[in-house]
Amino acid sequence: MKHQKTQSDISEIQFLEGPQSRFTELKFILATLWELIRCFRKLYNIGPCITFFGSARFNEDHSYYDFTRKAAGEYAKLGFTIMTGGGPGLMEAANRGAKEVGGKSVGCNIKLPVDQMPNSYLDKWVETKHFFIRKNTFSKIFFCLCRHARWLWNVR
């Protein structure tokens, strides 16, 4: 089965071809800025947040999944909102841990050629087109950052 090019595919090809007309570049900049503002506004009132970065490839049987679920639950009990990429694996584990203890659970998903659907443990999520918008959304909102179910950096 042949893949049909979407509008997103076409715009990415145009972007990678190099400089475009000033008007085309301006449209891209404004569309990207609007996407960033939309993400920030949608997640504006989520409160103090801990962001978990983790692989989508760990399932429920893995020790990292269990550890991440428990750690997120403990943070949620302290009143933190748990934020992830909103996908499967360790992202799902963190969101699940928050939901199991009655905490808030949010995700910042991305549109990919192979759809990554938001996991079922999210209270709220936003979907982005670009990875850098997704990462900026994470960094704008978080209080603490966890990666692969291990402690990392406390940024504030």
Short mmCIF file of N, CA and C in Angstrom, two decimals:
data_model
loop_
_atom_site.label_atom_id
_atom_site.label_comp_id
_atom_site.label_asym_id
_atom_site.label_seq_id
_atom_site.Cartn_x
_atom_site.Cartn_y
_atom_site.Cartn_z
N MET A 1 0.84 -1.17 0.00
CA MET A 1 0.00 0.00 0.00
C MET A 1 0.88 1.24 0.00
N LYS A 2 0.65 2.15 -0.92
CA LYS A 2 1.47 3.33 -1.08
C LYS A 2 0.99 4.44 -0.15
N HIS A 3 1.96 5.12 0.48
CA HIS A 3 1.67 6.21 1.40
C HIS A 3 1.31 7.47 0.61
N GLN A 4 0.14 8.04 0.87
CA GLN A 4 -0.24 9.29 0.23
C GLN A 4 0.33 10.45 1.03
N LYS A 5 0.88 11.44 0.34
CA LYS A 5 1.45 12.59 1.02
C LYS A 5 0.34 13.48 1.58
N THR A 6 0.49 13.84 2.85
CA THR A 6 -0.46 14.74 3.49
C THR A 6 0.07 16.17 3.37
N GLN A 7 -0.75 17.12 3.80
CA GLN A 7 -0.32 18.52 3.79
C GLN A 7 0.90 18.70 4.68
N SER A 8 0.95 17.98 5.79
CA SER A 8 2.10 18.04 6.69
C SER A 8 3.36 17.54 6.00
N ASP A 9 3.25 16.43 5.25
CA ASP A 9 4.40 15.91 4.51
C ASP A 9 4.91 16.94 3.51
N ILE A 10 3.99 17.57 2.79
CA ILE A 10 4.36 18.55 1.78
C ILE A 10 5.05 19.75 2.42
N SER A 11 4.52 20.23 3.55
CA SER A 11 5.13 21.40 4.20
C SER A 11 6.52 21.05 4.75
N GLU A 12 6.71 19.82 5.23
CA GLU A 12 8.04 19.42 5.69
C GLU A 12 9.03 19.35 4.54
N ILE A 13 8.60 18.84 3.40
CA ILE A 13 9.48 18.78 2.23
C ILE A 13 9.86 20.18 1.80
N GLN A 14 8.89 21.10 1.77
CA GLN A 14 9.18 22.49 1.41
C GLN A 14 10.17 23.10 2.39
N PHE A 15 9.98 22.85 3.70
CA PHE A 15 10.87 23.39 4.72
C PHE A 15 12.29 22.88 4.53
N LEU A 16 12.43 21.60 4.22
CA LEU A 16 13.77 21.01 4.06
C LEU A 16 14.46 21.41 2.75
N GLU A 17 13.70 21.94 1.81
CA GLU A 17 14.31 22.38 0.55
C GLU A 17 15.13 23.65 0.72
N GLY A 18 15.02 24.30 1.84
CA GLY A 18 15.81 25.51 2.08
C GLY A 18 14.94 26.75 2.10
N PRO A 19 15.59 27.91 2.02
CA PRO A 19 14.87 29.18 2.13
C PRO A 19 13.73 29.29 1.12
N GLN A 20 12.62 29.81 1.60
CA GLN A 20 11.44 30.05 0.77
C GLN A 20 11.25 31.56 0.63
N SER A 21 10.17 31.95 0.06
CA SER A 21 9.88 33.39 -0.04
C SER A 21 9.69 33.95 1.37
N ARG A 22 9.87 35.23 1.52
CA ARG A 22 9.70 35.86 2.84
C ARG A 22 8.30 35.64 3.38
N PHE A 23 7.31 35.68 2.51
CA PHE A 23 5.93 35.48 2.94
C PHE A 23 5.73 34.05 3.46
N THR A 24 6.28 33.07 2.76
CA THR A 24 6.17 31.66 3.18
C THR A 24 6.88 31.45 4.51
N GLU A 25 8.06 32.04 4.66
CA GLU A 25 8.80 31.94 5.93
C GLU A 25 8.01 32.59 7.06
N LEU A 26 7.40 33.74 6.80
CA LEU A 26 6.61 34.43 7.81
C LEU A 26 5.40 33.58 8.22
N LYS A 27 4.73 32.95 7.26
CA LYS A 27 3.59 32.08 7.58
C LYS A 27 4.03 30.92 8.48
N PHE A 28 5.19 30.33 8.17
CA PHE A 28 5.70 29.23 8.99
C PHE A 28 5.98 29.71 10.41
N ILE A 29 6.63 30.86 10.54
CA ILE A 29 6.96 31.40 11.86
C ILE A 29 5.70 31.68 12.66
N LEU A 30 4.71 32.30 12.03
CA LEU A 30 3.46 32.62 12.73
C LEU A 30 2.69 31.36 13.13
N ALA A 31 2.66 30.38 12.24
CA ALA A 31 1.98 29.11 12.56
C ALA A 31 2.67 28.41 13.74
N THR A 32 3.99 28.43 13.75
CA THR A 32 4.75 27.80 14.83
C THR A 32 4.54 28.56 16.14
N LEU A 33 4.56 29.88 16.09
CA LEU A 33 4.31 30.68 17.28
C LEU A 33 2.92 30.41 17.83
N TRP A 34 1.92 30.33 16.94
CA TRP A 34 0.56 30.06 17.37
C TRP A 34 0.46 28.69 18.06
N GLU A 35 1.16 27.71 17.51
CA GLU A 35 1.15 26.37 18.11
C GLU A 35 1.75 26.41 19.52
N LEU A 36 2.83 27.14 19.70
CA LEU A 36 3.46 27.27 21.01
C LEU A 36 2.52 27.96 22.00
N ILE A 37 1.90 29.03 21.58
CA ILE A 37 0.95 29.75 22.44
C ILE A 37 -0.23 28.85 22.80
N ARG A 38 -0.75 28.11 21.84
CA ARG A 38 -1.88 27.20 22.07
C ARG A 38 -1.52 26.16 23.14
N CYS A 39 -0.32 25.60 23.05
CA CYS A 39 0.12 24.60 24.04
C CYS A 39 0.22 25.22 25.43
N PHE A 40 0.86 26.39 25.53
CA PHE A 40 1.01 27.04 26.83
C PHE A 40 -0.35 27.39 27.43
N ARG A 41 -1.26 27.88 26.61
CA ARG A 41 -2.58 28.27 27.12
C ARG A 41 -3.38 27.06 27.59
N LYS A 42 -3.31 25.97 26.85
CA LYS A 42 -4.09 24.78 27.22
C LYS A 42 -3.61 24.20 28.54
N LEU A 43 -2.32 24.32 28.82
CA LEU A 43 -1.75 23.74 30.04
C LEU A 43 -1.43 24.79 31.10
N TYR A 44 -2.01 25.98 30.96
CA TYR A 44 -1.69 27.10 31.84
C TYR A 44 -2.01 26.83 33.30
N ASN A 45 -3.13 26.23 33.61
CA ASN A 45 -3.59 26.07 34.99
C ASN A 45 -3.35 24.68 35.58
N ILE A 46 -2.32 24.01 35.17
CA ILE A 46 -2.14 22.64 35.69
C ILE A 46 -1.40 22.60 37.03
N GLY A 47 -0.88 23.71 37.48
CA GLY A 47 -0.22 23.76 38.78
C GLY A 47 1.21 23.28 38.72
N PRO A 48 1.85 23.15 39.90
CA PRO A 48 3.24 22.68 39.91
C PRO A 48 3.33 21.30 39.28
N CYS A 49 4.33 21.11 38.46
CA CYS A 49 4.36 19.95 37.59
C CYS A 49 5.72 19.26 37.62
N ILE A 50 5.70 17.96 37.60
CA ILE A 50 6.91 17.16 37.44
C ILE A 50 6.78 16.43 36.11
N THR A 51 7.79 16.60 35.26
CA THR A 51 7.77 15.99 33.94
C THR A 51 8.61 14.72 33.93
N PHE A 52 8.03 13.64 33.43
CA PHE A 52 8.74 12.38 33.26
C PHE A 52 9.04 12.19 31.78
N PHE A 53 10.31 12.03 31.45
CA PHE A 53 10.71 11.64 30.10
C PHE A 53 11.03 10.15 30.16
N GLY A 54 10.58 9.40 29.19
CA GLY A 54 10.86 7.98 29.21
C GLY A 54 10.49 7.31 27.91
N SER A 55 10.96 6.12 27.77
CA SER A 55 10.78 5.36 26.55
C SER A 55 9.34 4.85 26.40
N ALA A 56 8.90 4.78 25.16
CA ALA A 56 7.59 4.21 24.85
C ALA A 56 7.67 2.69 24.74
N ARG A 57 8.86 2.12 24.84
CA ARG A 57 9.05 0.71 24.53
C ARG A 57 9.04 -0.23 25.74
N PHE A 58 8.86 0.30 26.94
CA PHE A 58 8.77 -0.56 28.12
C PHE A 58 7.32 -0.88 28.40
N ASN A 59 7.02 -2.16 28.62
CA ASN A 59 5.63 -2.53 28.91
C ASN A 59 5.44 -2.77 30.40
N GLU A 60 4.23 -3.15 30.78
CA GLU A 60 3.88 -3.32 32.19
C GLU A 60 4.73 -4.34 32.92
N ASP A 61 5.33 -5.28 32.22
CA ASP A 61 6.11 -6.35 32.84
C ASP A 61 7.51 -5.90 33.26
N HIS A 62 7.96 -4.75 32.78
CA HIS A 62 9.32 -4.30 33.04
C HIS A 62 9.41 -3.59 34.39
N SER A 63 10.55 -3.75 35.07
CA SER A 63 10.74 -3.13 36.38
C SER A 63 10.73 -1.60 36.30
N TYR A 64 11.18 -1.02 35.19
CA TYR A 64 11.15 0.44 35.05
C TYR A 64 9.72 0.96 35.01
N TYR A 65 8.83 0.22 34.38
CA TYR A 65 7.42 0.62 34.31
C TYR A 65 6.84 0.69 35.73
N ASP A 66 7.08 -0.34 36.51
CA ASP A 66 6.56 -0.39 37.87
C ASP A 66 7.16 0.71 38.73
N PHE A 67 8.47 0.91 38.61
CA PHE A 67 9.14 1.95 39.40
C PHE A 67 8.61 3.34 39.03
N THR A 68 8.43 3.59 37.73
CA THR A 68 7.94 4.88 37.27
C THR A 68 6.52 5.13 37.76
N ARG A 69 5.67 4.12 37.69
CA ARG A 69 4.29 4.23 38.16
C ARG A 69 4.26 4.60 39.65
N LYS A 70 5.07 3.91 40.43
CA LYS A 70 5.09 4.17 41.88
C LYS A 70 5.67 5.55 42.20
N ALA A 71 6.75 5.92 41.52
CA ALA A 71 7.37 7.23 41.75
C ALA A 71 6.40 8.36 41.40
N ALA A 72 5.74 8.25 40.28
CA ALA A 72 4.77 9.28 39.87
C ALA A 72 3.63 9.36 40.87
N GLY A 73 3.19 8.22 41.36
CA GLY A 73 2.13 8.22 42.37
C GLY A 73 2.54 8.95 43.63
N GLU A 74 3.78 8.75 44.06
CA GLU A 74 4.28 9.44 45.26
C GLU A 74 4.35 10.95 45.04
N TYR A 75 4.82 11.37 43.87
CA TYR A 75 4.87 12.81 43.57
C TYR A 75 3.45 13.39 43.51
N ALA A 76 2.54 12.65 42.91
CA ALA A 76 1.15 13.12 42.81
C ALA A 76 0.53 13.27 44.20
N LYS A 77 0.88 12.38 45.13
CA LYS A 77 0.38 12.50 46.50
C LYS A 77 0.85 13.79 47.16
N LEU A 78 2.00 14.30 46.72
CA LEU A 78 2.53 15.55 47.27
C LEU A 78 1.88 16.78 46.63
N GLY A 79 1.00 16.56 45.66
CA GLY A 79 0.28 17.66 45.03
C GLY A 79 0.81 18.09 43.68
N PHE A 80 1.81 17.38 43.15
CA PHE A 80 2.35 17.73 41.85
C PHE A 80 1.50 17.12 40.73
N THR A 81 1.36 17.87 39.65
CA THR A 81 0.77 17.33 38.43
C THR A 81 1.85 16.53 37.72
N ILE A 82 1.52 15.38 37.18
CA ILE A 82 2.49 14.56 36.46
C ILE A 82 2.29 14.79 34.96
N MET A 83 3.38 15.20 34.30
CA MET A 83 3.32 15.47 32.86
C MET A 83 4.28 14.54 32.13
N THR A 84 3.81 14.01 31.01
CA THR A 84 4.63 13.13 30.18
C THR A 84 4.39 13.47 28.71
N GLY A 85 5.02 12.70 27.85
CA GLY A 85 4.76 12.82 26.43
C GLY A 85 3.41 12.27 26.03
N GLY A 86 2.72 11.65 26.97
CA GLY A 86 1.35 11.20 26.73
C GLY A 86 1.21 9.90 25.98
N GLY A 87 2.31 9.25 25.66
CA GLY A 87 2.26 8.02 24.89
C GLY A 87 2.31 6.77 25.77
N PRO A 88 2.69 5.64 25.17
CA PRO A 88 2.77 4.37 25.90
C PRO A 88 4.07 4.24 26.70
N GLY A 89 4.28 3.07 27.27
CA GLY A 89 5.53 2.77 27.97
C GLY A 89 5.66 3.52 29.29
N LEU A 90 6.85 4.11 29.52
CA LEU A 90 7.09 4.81 30.78
C LEU A 90 6.23 6.06 30.92
N MET A 91 5.85 6.65 29.78
CA MET A 91 4.95 7.81 29.84
C MET A 91 3.60 7.37 30.42
N GLU A 92 3.09 6.27 29.93
CA GLU A 92 1.84 5.71 30.44
C GLU A 92 1.98 5.34 31.92
N ALA A 93 3.12 4.77 32.29
CA ALA A 93 3.34 4.37 33.69
C ALA A 93 3.25 5.56 34.63
N ALA A 94 3.88 6.67 34.25
CA ALA A 94 3.84 7.87 35.09
C ALA A 94 2.42 8.43 35.18
N ASN A 95 1.72 8.53 34.05
CA ASN A 95 0.35 9.03 34.07
C ASN A 95 -0.56 8.10 34.87
N ARG A 96 -0.34 6.81 34.73
CA ARG A 96 -1.14 5.82 35.47
C ARG A 96 -0.90 5.95 36.97
N GLY A 97 0.35 6.10 37.37
CA GLY A 97 0.67 6.26 38.79
C GLY A 97 -0.03 7.45 39.40
N ALA A 98 -0.08 8.56 38.66
CA ALA A 98 -0.77 9.75 39.16
C ALA A 98 -2.27 9.50 39.30
N LYS A 99 -2.87 8.89 38.28
CA LYS A 99 -4.31 8.64 38.31
C LYS A 99 -4.70 7.67 39.42
N GLU A 100 -3.86 6.68 39.69
CA GLU A 100 -4.19 5.68 40.71
C GLU A 100 -4.30 6.28 42.11
N VAL A 101 -3.61 7.39 42.36
CA VAL A 101 -3.68 8.02 43.68
C VAL A 101 -4.54 9.28 43.68
N GLY A 102 -5.26 9.51 42.57
CA GLY A 102 -6.14 10.67 42.49
C GLY A 102 -5.46 11.96 42.10
N GLY A 103 -4.25 11.88 41.56
CA GLY A 103 -3.53 13.08 41.15
C GLY A 103 -3.88 13.51 39.74
N LYS A 104 -3.34 14.67 39.35
CA LYS A 104 -3.54 15.19 38.00
C LYS A 104 -2.51 14.57 37.06
N SER A 105 -2.95 14.31 35.83
CA SER A 105 -2.10 13.65 34.85
C SER A 105 -2.30 14.31 33.49
N VAL A 106 -1.22 14.87 32.93
CA VAL A 106 -1.32 15.55 31.64
C VAL A 106 -0.25 15.04 30.68
N GLY A 107 -0.50 15.25 29.39
CA GLY A 107 0.44 14.80 28.38
C GLY A 107 0.60 15.80 27.26
N CYS A 108 1.75 15.76 26.63
CA CYS A 108 2.04 16.60 25.48
C CYS A 108 2.43 15.66 24.34
N ASN A 109 1.45 15.27 23.55
CA ASN A 109 1.64 14.28 22.51
C ASN A 109 2.12 14.95 21.23
N ILE A 110 2.60 14.16 20.30
CA ILE A 110 3.09 14.69 19.03
C ILE A 110 2.46 13.93 17.88
N LYS A 111 2.19 14.66 16.79
CA LYS A 111 1.66 14.02 15.58
C LYS A 111 2.84 13.40 14.84
N LEU A 112 2.79 12.10 14.67
CA LEU A 112 3.85 11.37 13.98
C LEU A 112 3.25 10.66 12.76
N PRO A 113 4.10 10.30 11.77
CA PRO A 113 3.59 9.55 10.62
C PRO A 113 2.88 8.26 11.05
N VAL A 114 3.44 7.61 12.07
CA VAL A 114 2.78 6.45 12.68
C VAL A 114 2.18 6.99 13.97
N ASP A 115 0.86 7.05 14.02
CA ASP A 115 0.20 7.73 15.12
C ASP A 115 0.60 7.21 16.47
N GLN A 116 0.95 8.14 17.36
CA GLN A 116 1.16 7.84 18.76
C GLN A 116 -0.06 8.39 19.48
N MET A 117 -0.94 7.52 19.88
CA MET A 117 -2.19 7.95 20.50
C MET A 117 -1.94 8.29 21.97
N PRO A 118 -2.68 9.28 22.50
CA PRO A 118 -2.58 9.58 23.93
C PRO A 118 -2.99 8.37 24.76
N ASN A 119 -2.28 8.13 25.86
CA ASN A 119 -2.65 6.98 26.70
C ASN A 119 -3.93 7.28 27.46
N SER A 120 -4.52 6.26 28.02
CA SER A 120 -5.85 6.38 28.64
C SER A 120 -5.83 6.95 30.06
N TYR A 121 -4.66 7.35 30.57
CA TYR A 121 -4.58 7.85 31.94
C TYR A 121 -4.41 9.37 32.00
N LEU A 122 -4.71 10.07 30.93
CA LEU A 122 -4.53 11.51 30.87
C LEU A 122 -5.82 12.26 31.22
N ASP A 123 -5.70 13.28 32.07
CA ASP A 123 -6.83 14.17 32.34
C ASP A 123 -6.93 15.23 31.24
N LYS A 124 -5.77 15.65 30.75
CA LYS A 124 -5.72 16.71 29.75
C LYS A 124 -4.48 16.46 28.90
N TRP A 125 -4.58 16.78 27.62
CA TRP A 125 -3.39 16.68 26.77
C TRP A 125 -3.46 17.70 25.66
N VAL A 126 -2.30 17.96 25.11
CA VAL A 126 -2.17 18.84 23.97
C VAL A 126 -1.37 18.09 22.92
N GLU A 127 -1.66 18.35 21.66
CA GLU A 127 -0.95 17.67 20.58
C GLU A 127 -0.16 18.69 19.78
N THR A 128 1.11 18.37 19.50
CA THR A 128 1.98 19.29 18.75
C THR A 128 2.39 18.68 17.42
N LYS A 129 2.87 19.54 16.52
CA LYS A 129 3.37 19.08 15.23
C LYS A 129 4.88 18.94 15.22
N HIS A 130 5.55 19.68 16.09
CA HIS A 130 7.01 19.75 16.06
C HIS A 130 7.61 19.31 17.40
N PHE A 131 8.73 18.59 17.34
CA PHE A 131 9.39 18.14 18.56
C PHE A 131 9.86 19.31 19.41
N PHE A 132 10.37 20.37 18.78
CA PHE A 132 10.87 21.48 19.58
C PHE A 132 9.75 22.21 20.31
N ILE A 133 8.54 22.23 19.76
CA ILE A 133 7.40 22.80 20.47
C ILE A 133 7.06 21.92 21.67
N ARG A 134 7.12 20.64 21.47
CA ARG A 134 6.85 19.69 22.55
C ARG A 134 7.85 19.86 23.69
N LYS A 135 9.13 19.93 23.36
CA LYS A 135 10.16 20.09 24.40
C LYS A 135 10.05 21.44 25.10
N ASN A 136 9.73 22.49 24.36
CA ASN A 136 9.54 23.79 24.99
C ASN A 136 8.34 23.80 25.91
N THR A 137 7.30 23.09 25.54
CA THR A 137 6.12 22.99 26.40
C THR A 137 6.49 22.29 27.70
N PHE A 138 7.26 21.22 27.60
CA PHE A 138 7.72 20.53 28.82
C PHE A 138 8.53 21.47 29.70
N SER A 139 9.50 22.14 29.12
CA SER A 139 10.43 22.93 29.92
C SER A 139 9.79 24.20 30.47
N LYS A 140 8.77 24.72 29.84
CA LYS A 140 8.08 25.91 30.34
C LYS A 140 7.33 25.60 31.62
N ILE A 141 6.84 24.39 31.73
CA ILE A 141 5.89 24.06 32.78
C ILE A 141 6.51 23.31 33.97
N PHE A 142 7.58 22.55 33.78
CA PHE A 142 7.98 21.63 34.84
C PHE A 142 8.72 22.26 36.02
N PHE A 143 8.61 21.60 37.13
CA PHE A 143 9.28 21.96 38.38
C PHE A 143 10.48 21.05 38.59
N CYS A 144 10.32 19.81 38.20
CA CYS A 144 11.37 18.81 38.36
C CYS A 144 11.29 17.88 37.15
N LEU A 145 12.41 17.31 36.79
CA LEU A 145 12.49 16.49 35.61
C LEU A 145 13.00 15.10 35.98
N CYS A 146 12.31 14.06 35.53
CA CYS A 146 12.74 12.69 35.76
C CYS A 146 12.90 12.00 34.42
N ARG A 147 13.94 11.15 34.30
CA ARG A 147 14.19 10.46 33.04
C ARG A 147 14.44 8.99 33.33
N HIS A 148 13.85 8.14 32.55
CA HIS A 148 14.03 6.68 32.66
C HIS A 148 13.89 6.19 34.10
N ALA A 149 12.92 6.73 34.79
CA ALA A 149 12.56 6.27 36.13
C ALA A 149 13.70 6.43 37.14
N ARG A 150 14.59 7.38 36.90
CA ARG A 150 15.66 7.67 37.86
C ARG A 150 15.67 9.17 38.14
N TRP A 151 16.16 9.55 39.31
CA TRP A 151 16.28 10.97 39.65
C TRP A 151 17.24 11.64 38.69
N LEU A 152 16.91 12.86 38.32
CA LEU A 152 17.86 13.67 37.55
C LEU A 152 18.01 15.03 38.20
N TRP A 153 17.46 16.03 37.56
CA TRP A 153 17.75 17.40 37.97
C TRP A 153 16.55 18.05 38.62
N ASN A 154 16.78 18.78 39.68
CA ASN A 154 15.78 19.64 40.25
C ASN A 154 16.11 21.03 39.74
N VAL A 155 15.25 21.62 38.94
CA VAL A 155 15.59 22.84 38.24
C VAL A 155 15.20 24.13 38.95
N ARG A 156 14.41 24.06 39.98
CA ARG A 156 14.04 25.30 40.69
C ARG A 156 14.33 25.18 42.15
#
